[in-house]
PDB file of C-alpha atoms in Angstrom:
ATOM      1  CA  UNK E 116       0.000   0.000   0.000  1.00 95.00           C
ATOM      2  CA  UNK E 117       0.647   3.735  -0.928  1.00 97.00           C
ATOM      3  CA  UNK E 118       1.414   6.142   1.730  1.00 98.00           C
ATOM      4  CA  UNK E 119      -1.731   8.078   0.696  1.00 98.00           C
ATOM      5  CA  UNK E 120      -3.724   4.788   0.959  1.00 98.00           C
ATOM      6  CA  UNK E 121      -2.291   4.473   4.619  1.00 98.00           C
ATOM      7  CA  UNK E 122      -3.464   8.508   5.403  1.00 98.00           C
ATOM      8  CA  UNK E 123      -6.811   8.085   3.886  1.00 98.00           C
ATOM      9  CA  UNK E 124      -7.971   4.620   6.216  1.00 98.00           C
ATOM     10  CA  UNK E 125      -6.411   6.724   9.283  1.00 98.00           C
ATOM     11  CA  UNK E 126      -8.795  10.052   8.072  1.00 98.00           C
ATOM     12  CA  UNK E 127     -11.836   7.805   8.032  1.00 98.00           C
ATOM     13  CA  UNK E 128     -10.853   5.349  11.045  1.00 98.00           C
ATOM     14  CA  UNK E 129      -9.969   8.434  13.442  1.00 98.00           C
ATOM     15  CA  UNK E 130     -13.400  10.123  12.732  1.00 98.00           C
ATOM     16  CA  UNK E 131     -15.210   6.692  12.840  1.00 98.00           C
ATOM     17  CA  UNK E 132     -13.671   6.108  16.397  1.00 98.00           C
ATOM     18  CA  UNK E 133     -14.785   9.956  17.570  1.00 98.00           C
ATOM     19  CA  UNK E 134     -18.249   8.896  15.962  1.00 98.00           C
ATOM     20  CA  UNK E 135     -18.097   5.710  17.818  1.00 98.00           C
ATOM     21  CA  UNK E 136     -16.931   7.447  20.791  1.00 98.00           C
ATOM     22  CA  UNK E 137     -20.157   9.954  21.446  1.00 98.00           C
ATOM     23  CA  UNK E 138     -22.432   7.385  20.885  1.00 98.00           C
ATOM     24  CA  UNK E 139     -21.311   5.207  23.771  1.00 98.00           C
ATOM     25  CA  UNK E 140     -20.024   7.815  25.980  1.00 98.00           C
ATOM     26  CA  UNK E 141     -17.138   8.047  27.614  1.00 98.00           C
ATOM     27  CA  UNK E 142     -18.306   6.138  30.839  1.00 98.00           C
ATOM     28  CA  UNK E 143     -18.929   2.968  28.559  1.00 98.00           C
ATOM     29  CA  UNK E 144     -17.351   0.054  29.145  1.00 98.00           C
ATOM     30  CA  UNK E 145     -14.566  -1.178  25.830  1.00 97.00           C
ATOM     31  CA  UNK E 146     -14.838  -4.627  25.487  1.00 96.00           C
ATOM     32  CA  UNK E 147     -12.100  -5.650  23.384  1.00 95.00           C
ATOM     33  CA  UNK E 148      -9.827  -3.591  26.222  1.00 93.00           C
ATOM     34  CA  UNK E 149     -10.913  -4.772  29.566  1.00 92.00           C
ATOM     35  CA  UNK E 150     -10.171  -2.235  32.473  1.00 93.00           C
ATOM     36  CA  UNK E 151     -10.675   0.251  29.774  1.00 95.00           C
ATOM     37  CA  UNK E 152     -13.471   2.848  29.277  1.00 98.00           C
ATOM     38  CA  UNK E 153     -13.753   5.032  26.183  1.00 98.00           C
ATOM     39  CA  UNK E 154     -12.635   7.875  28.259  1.00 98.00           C
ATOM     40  CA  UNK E 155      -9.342   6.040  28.530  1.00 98.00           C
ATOM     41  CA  UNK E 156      -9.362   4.814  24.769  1.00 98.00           C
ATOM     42  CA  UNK E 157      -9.626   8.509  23.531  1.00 98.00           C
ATOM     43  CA  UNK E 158      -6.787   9.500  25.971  1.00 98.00           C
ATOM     44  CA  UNK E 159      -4.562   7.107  24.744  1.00 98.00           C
ATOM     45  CA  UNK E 160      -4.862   7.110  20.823  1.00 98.00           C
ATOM     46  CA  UNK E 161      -5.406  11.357  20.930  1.00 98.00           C
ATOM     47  CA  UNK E 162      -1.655  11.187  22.447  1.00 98.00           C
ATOM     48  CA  UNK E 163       0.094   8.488  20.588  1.00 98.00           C
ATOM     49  CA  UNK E 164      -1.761  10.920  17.169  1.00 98.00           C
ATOM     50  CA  UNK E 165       0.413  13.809  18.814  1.00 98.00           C
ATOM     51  CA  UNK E 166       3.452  11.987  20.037  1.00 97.00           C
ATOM     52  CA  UNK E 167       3.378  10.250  15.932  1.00 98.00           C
ATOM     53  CA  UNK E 168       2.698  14.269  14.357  1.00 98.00           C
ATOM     54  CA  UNK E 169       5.798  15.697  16.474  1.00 97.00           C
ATOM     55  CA  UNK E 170       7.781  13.331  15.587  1.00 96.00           C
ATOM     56  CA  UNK E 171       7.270  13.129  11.915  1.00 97.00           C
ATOM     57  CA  UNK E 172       6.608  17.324  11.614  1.00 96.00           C
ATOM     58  CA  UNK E 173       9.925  18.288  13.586  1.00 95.00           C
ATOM     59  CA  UNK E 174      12.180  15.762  11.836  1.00 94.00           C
ATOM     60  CA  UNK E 175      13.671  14.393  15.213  1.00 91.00           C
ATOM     61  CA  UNK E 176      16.165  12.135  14.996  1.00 94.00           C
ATOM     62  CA  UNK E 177      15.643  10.365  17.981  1.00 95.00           C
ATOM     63  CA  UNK E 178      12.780   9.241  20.308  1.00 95.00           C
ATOM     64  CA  UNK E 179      10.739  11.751  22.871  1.00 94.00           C
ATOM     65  CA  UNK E 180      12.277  11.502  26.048  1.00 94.00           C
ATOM     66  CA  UNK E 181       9.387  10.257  28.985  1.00 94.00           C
ATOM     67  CA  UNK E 182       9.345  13.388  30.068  1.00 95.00           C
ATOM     68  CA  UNK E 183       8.646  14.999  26.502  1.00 95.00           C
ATOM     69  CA  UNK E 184       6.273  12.092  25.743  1.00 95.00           C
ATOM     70  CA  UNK E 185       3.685  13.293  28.996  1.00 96.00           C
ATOM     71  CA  UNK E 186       3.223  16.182  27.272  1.00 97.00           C
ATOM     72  CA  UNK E 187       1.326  14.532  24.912  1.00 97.00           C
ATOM     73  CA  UNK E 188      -1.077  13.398  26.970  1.00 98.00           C
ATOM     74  CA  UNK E 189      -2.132  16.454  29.249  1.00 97.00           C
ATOM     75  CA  UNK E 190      -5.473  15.809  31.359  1.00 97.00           C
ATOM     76  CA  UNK E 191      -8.261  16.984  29.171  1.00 98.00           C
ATOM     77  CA  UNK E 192     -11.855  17.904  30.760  1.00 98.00           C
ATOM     78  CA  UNK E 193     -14.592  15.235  29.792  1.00 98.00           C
ATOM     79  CA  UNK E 194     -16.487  17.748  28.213  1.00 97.00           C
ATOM     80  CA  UNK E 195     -13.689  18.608  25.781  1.00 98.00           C
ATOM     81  CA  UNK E 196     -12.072  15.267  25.259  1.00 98.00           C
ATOM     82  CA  UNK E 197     -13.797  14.366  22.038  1.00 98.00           C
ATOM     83  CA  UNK E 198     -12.876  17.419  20.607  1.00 98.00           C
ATOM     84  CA  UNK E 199      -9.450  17.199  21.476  1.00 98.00           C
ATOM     85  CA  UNK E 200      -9.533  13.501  20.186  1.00 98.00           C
ATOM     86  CA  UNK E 201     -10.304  15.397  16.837  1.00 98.00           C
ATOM     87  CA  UNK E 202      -7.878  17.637  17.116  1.00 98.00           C
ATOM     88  CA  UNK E 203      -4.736  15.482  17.451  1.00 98.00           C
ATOM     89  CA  UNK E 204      -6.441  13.138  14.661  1.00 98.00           C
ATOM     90  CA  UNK E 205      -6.811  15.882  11.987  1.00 98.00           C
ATOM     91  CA  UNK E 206      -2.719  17.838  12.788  1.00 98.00           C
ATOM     92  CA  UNK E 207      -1.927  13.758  12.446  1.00 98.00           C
ATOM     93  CA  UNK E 208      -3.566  13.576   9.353  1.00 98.00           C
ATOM     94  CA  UNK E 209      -2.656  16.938   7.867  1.00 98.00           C
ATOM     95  CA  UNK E 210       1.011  16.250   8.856  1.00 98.00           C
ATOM     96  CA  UNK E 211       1.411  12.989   7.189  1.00 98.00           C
ATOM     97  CA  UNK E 212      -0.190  14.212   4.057  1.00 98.00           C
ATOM     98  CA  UNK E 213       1.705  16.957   3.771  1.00 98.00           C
ATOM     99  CA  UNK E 214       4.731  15.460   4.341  1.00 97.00           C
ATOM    100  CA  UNK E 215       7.480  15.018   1.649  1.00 95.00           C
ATOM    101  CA  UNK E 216       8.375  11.366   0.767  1.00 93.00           C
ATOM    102  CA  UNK E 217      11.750  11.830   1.465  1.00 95.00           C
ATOM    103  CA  UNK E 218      11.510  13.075   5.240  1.00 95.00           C
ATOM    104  CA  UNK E 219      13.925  12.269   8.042  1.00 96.00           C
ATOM    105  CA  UNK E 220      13.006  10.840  11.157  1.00 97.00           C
ATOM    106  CA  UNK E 221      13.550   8.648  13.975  1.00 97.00           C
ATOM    107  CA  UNK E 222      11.027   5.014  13.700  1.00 96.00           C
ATOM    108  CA  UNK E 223      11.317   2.092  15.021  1.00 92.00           C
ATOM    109  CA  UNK E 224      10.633  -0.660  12.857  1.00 90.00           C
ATOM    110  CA  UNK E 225      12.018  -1.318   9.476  1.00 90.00           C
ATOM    111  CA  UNK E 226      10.428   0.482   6.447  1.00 94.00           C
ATOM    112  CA  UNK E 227      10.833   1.806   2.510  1.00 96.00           C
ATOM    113  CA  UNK E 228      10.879   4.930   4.082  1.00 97.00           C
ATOM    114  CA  UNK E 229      10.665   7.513   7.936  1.00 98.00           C
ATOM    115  CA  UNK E 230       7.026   8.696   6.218  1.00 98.00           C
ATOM    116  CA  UNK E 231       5.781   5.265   5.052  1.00 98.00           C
ATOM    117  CA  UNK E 232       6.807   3.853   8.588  1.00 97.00           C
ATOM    118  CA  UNK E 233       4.343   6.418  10.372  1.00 98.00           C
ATOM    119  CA  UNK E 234       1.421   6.182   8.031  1.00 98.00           C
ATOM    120  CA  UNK E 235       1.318   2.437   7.883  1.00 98.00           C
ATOM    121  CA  UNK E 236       2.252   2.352  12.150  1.00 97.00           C
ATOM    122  CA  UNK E 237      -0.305   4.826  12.461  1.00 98.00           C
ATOM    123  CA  UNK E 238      -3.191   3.720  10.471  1.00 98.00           C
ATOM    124  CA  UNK E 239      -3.876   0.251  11.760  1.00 98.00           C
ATOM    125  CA  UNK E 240      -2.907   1.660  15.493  1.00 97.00           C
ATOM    126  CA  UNK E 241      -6.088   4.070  14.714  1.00 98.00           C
ATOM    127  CA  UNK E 242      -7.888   0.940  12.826  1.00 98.00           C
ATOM    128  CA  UNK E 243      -7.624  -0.797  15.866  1.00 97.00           C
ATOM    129  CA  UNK E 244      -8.303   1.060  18.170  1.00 98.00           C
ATOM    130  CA  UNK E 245     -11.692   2.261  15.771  1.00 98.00           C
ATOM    131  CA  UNK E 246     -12.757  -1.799  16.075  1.00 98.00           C
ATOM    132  CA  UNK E 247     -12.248  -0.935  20.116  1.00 97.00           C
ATOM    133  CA  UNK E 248     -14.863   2.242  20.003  1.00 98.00           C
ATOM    134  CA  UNK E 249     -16.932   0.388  17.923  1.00 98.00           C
ATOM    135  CA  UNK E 250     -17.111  -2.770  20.185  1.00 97.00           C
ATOM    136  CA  UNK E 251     -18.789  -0.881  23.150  1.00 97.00           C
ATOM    137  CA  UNK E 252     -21.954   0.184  20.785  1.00 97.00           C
ATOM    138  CA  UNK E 253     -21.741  -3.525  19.150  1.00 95.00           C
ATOM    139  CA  UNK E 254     -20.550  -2.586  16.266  1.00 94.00           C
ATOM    140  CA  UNK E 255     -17.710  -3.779  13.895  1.00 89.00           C
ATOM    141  CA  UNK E 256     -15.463  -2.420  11.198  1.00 94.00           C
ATOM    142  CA  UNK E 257     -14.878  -3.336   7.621  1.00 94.00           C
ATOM    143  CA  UNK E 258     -12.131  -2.891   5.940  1.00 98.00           C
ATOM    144  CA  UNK E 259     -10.517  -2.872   2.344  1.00 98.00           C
ATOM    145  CA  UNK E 260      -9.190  -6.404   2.482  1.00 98.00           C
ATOM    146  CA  UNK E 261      -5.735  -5.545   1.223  1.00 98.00           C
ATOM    147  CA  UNK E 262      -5.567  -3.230   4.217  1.00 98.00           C
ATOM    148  CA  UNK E 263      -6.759  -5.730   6.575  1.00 98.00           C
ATOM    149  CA  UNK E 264      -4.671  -8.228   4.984  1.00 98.00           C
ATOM    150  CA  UNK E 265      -1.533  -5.646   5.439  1.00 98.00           C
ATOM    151  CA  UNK E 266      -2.267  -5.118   8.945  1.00 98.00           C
ATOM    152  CA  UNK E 267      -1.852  -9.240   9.886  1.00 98.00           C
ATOM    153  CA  UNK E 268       1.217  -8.894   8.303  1.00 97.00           C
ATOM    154  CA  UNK E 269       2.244  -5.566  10.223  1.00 96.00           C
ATOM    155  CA  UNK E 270       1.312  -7.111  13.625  1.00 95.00           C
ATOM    156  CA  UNK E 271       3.523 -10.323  12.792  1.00 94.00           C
ATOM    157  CA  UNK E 272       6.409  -9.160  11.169  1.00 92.00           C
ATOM    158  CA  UNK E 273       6.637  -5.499  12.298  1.00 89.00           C
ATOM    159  CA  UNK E 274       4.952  -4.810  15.545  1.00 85.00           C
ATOM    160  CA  UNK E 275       5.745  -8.314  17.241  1.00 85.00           C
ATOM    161  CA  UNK E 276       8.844  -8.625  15.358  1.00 74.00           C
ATOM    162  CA  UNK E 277      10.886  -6.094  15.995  1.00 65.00           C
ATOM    163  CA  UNK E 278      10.142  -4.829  19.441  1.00 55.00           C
ATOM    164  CA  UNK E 279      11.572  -7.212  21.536  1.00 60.00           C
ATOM    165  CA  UNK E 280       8.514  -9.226  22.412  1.00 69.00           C
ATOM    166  CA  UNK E 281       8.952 -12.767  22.104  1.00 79.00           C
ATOM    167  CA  UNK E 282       5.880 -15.386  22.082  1.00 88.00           C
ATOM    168  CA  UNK E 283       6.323 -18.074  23.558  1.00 90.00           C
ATOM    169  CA  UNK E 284       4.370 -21.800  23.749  1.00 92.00           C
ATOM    170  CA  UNK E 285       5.464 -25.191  25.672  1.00 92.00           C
ATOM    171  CA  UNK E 286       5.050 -27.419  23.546  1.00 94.00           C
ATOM    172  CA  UNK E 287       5.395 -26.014  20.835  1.00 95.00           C
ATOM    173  CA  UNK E 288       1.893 -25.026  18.716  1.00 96.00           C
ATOM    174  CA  UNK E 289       1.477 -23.547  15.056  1.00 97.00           C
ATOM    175  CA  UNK E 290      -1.335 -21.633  13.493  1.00 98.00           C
ATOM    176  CA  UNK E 291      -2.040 -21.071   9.980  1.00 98.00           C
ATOM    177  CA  UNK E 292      -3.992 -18.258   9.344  1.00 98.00           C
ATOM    178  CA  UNK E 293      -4.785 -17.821   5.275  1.00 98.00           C
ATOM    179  CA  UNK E 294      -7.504 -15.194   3.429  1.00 98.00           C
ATOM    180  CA  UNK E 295      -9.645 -15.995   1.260  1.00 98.00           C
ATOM    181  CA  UNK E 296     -10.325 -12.729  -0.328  1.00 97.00           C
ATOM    182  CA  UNK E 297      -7.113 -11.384  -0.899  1.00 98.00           C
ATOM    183  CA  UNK E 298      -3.390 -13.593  -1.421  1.00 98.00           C
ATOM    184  CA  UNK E 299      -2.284 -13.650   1.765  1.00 98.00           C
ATOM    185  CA  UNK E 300      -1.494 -16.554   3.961  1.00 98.00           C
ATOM    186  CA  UNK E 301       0.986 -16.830   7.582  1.00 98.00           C
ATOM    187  CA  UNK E 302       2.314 -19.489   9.381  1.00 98.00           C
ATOM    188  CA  UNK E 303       2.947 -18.804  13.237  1.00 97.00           C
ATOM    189  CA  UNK E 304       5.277 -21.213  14.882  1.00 96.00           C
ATOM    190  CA  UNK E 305       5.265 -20.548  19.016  1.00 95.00           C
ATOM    191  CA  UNK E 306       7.982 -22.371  20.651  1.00 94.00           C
ATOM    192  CA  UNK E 307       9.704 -22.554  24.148  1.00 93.00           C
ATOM    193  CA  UNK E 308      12.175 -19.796  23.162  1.00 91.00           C
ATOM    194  CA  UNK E 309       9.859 -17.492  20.887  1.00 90.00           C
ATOM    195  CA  UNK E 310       8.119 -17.111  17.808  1.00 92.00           C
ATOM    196  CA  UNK E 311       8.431 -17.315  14.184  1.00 93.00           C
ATOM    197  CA  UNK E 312       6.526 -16.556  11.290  1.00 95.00           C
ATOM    198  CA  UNK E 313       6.693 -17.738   7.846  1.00 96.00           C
ATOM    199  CA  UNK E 314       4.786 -16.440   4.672  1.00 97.00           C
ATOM    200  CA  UNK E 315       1.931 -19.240   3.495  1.00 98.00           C
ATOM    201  CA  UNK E 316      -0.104 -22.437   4.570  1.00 98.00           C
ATOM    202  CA  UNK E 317       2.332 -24.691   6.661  1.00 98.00           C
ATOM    203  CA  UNK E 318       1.296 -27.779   8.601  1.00 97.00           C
ATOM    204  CA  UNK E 319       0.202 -26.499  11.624  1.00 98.00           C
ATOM    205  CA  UNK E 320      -2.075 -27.879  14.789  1.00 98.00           C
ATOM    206  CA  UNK E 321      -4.758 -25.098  13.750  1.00 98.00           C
ATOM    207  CA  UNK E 322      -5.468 -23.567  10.604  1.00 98.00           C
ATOM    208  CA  UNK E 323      -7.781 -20.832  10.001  1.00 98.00           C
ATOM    209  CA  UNK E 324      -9.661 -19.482   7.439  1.00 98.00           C
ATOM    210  CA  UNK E 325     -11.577 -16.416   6.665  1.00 98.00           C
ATOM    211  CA  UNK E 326     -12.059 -12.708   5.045  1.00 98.00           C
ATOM    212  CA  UNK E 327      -8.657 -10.826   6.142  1.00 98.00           C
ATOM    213  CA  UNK E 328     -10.704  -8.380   8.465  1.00 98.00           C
ATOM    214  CA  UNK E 329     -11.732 -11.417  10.853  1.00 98.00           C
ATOM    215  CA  UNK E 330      -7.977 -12.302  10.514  1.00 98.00           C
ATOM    216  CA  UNK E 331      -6.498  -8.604  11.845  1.00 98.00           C
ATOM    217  CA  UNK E 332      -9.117  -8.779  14.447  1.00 97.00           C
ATOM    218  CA  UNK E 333      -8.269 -12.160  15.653  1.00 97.00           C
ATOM    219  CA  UNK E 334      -4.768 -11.783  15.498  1.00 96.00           C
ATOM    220  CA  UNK E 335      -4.897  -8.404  17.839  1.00 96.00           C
ATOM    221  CA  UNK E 336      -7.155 -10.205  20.137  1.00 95.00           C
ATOM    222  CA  UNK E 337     -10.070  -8.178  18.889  1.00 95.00           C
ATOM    223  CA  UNK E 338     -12.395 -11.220  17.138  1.00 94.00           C
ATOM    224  CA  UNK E 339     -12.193 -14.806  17.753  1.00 93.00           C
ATOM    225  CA  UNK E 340     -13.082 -17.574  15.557  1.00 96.00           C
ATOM    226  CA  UNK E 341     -16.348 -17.963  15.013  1.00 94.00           C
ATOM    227  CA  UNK E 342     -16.088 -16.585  11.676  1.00 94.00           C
ATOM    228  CA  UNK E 343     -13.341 -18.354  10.276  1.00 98.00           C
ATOM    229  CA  UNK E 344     -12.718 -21.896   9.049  1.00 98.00           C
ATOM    230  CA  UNK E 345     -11.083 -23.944  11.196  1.00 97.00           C
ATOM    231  CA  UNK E 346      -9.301 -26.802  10.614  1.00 97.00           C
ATOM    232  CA  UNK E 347      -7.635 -28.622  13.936  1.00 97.00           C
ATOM    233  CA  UNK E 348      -7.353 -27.871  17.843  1.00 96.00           C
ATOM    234  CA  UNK E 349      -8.873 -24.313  18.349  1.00 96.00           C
ATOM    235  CA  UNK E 350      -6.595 -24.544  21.654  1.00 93.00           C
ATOM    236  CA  UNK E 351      -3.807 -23.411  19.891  1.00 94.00           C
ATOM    237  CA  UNK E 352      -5.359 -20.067  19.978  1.00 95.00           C
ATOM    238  CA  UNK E 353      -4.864 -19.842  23.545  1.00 94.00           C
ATOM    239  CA  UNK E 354      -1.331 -19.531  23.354  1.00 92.00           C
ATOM    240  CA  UNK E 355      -1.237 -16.774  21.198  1.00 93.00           C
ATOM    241  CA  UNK E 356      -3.996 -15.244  22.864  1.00 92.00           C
ATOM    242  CA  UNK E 357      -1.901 -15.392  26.486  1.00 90.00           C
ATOM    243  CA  UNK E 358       1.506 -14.093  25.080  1.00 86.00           C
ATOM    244  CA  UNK E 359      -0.117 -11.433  22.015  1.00 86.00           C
ATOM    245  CA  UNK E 360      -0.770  -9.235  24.171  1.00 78.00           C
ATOM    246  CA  UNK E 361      -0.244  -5.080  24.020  1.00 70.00           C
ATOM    247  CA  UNK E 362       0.678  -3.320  27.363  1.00 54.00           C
ATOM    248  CA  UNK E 363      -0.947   0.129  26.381  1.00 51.00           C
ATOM    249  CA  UNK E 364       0.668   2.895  28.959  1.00 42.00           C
TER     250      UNK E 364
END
């Protein structure tokens, strides 16, 4: 995908989320984030939008120190925290579109480029977290399959791949997840010392089967399997459901 692809999902997935947001209220429970309320969910992805904007806009060359990261997430009044949320989701936006391809920055996972790091981090962080505001009014995204499809592959080569976080399974298990409405296929081998993934339709204890939006949702712990095919011990799934888990600050 295109960088402008990647800035046009986050456009509509940040305004879906605010939508999502004012319809359950900020007091309402977010199911796919226990402990979490959407007061909390707006907090959160309104700061990582300005934390991502600063960092792509001023050209940094290294991270935000902890101290410089806080000040992206000042304590907002309920009363203005949607529009705030809005806020930090259109300077994202307008940053990253206006951005010139070859722009300088600190990331930190591999990419073609500094700008098509942050639009593709950035877009399924704000898909994601859309499916989350949209699960406490029992609602669920769709997606372009390619996009969906894009964002399996983000989680298990680039988010879980480079950051240090290691999945682990004893015994071993491996599940094959495959779409069927767009090429894409992984195979996800847990094991005593880690994980590893590898492109296609291995032999595997589970294999599952589906539209590539039921596969990003189940592989971020947002959907189960109830709409895929499965093929094998649906147990295996609770491996990957203990160690895939995000620690959001």
């Amino acid at each position: 995908m295109q960088v402008d692809e990647y800035v046009a999902v986050l456009r509509e997935d940040g305004e879906r989320l605010a939508d999502a947001a004012l319809i359950a209220g900020l007091d309402a429970d977010v199911p796919t984030c226990p402990g979490w309320r959407i007061r909390e969910l707006l907090h959160h992805t309104g700061g990582v939008h300005r934390w991502a904007a600063a960092q792509v806009g001023t050209g940094r060359s290294e991270p935000h120190t902890k101290e410089e990261e806080a000040g992206f997430f000042p304590d907002v009044a309920d009363d203005s925290l949607v529009a705030w949320f809005r806020e930090g989701h259109r300077a994202l936006v307008g940053t990253l579109a206006a951005a010139d391809e070859t722009t300088s920055c600190w990331t930190f996972l591999p990419a073609p480029s500094p700008l098509a790091f942050w639009a593709r981090r950035q877009a399924h962080e704000t898909a994601i977290h859309r499916a989350d505001a949209e699960s406490a009014v029992a609602a669920a995204p769709r997606w372009d399959p390619r996009f969906a499809a894009d964002g399996v592959d983000e989680l298990l080569n680039g988010f879980f791949g480079h950051r240090g976080r290691r999945i682990t399974a004893d015994p071993a298990v491996a599940i094959a997840v495959s779409a069927v409405d767009v090429e894409a296929a992984w195979t996800i081998r847990l094991e005593p010392g880690g994980h590893r993934v590898v492109p296609g339709v291995h032999p595997a204890d589970l294999t599952l089967t589906g539209p590539a939006r039921d596969l990003y949702l189940l592989v971020w712990n947002r959907g189960g399997p109830e709409r895929l095919a499965a093929r094998g011990d649906l147990r295996a799934l609770d491996a990957w459901r203990a160690g895939a888990t995000v620690r959001w600050s």
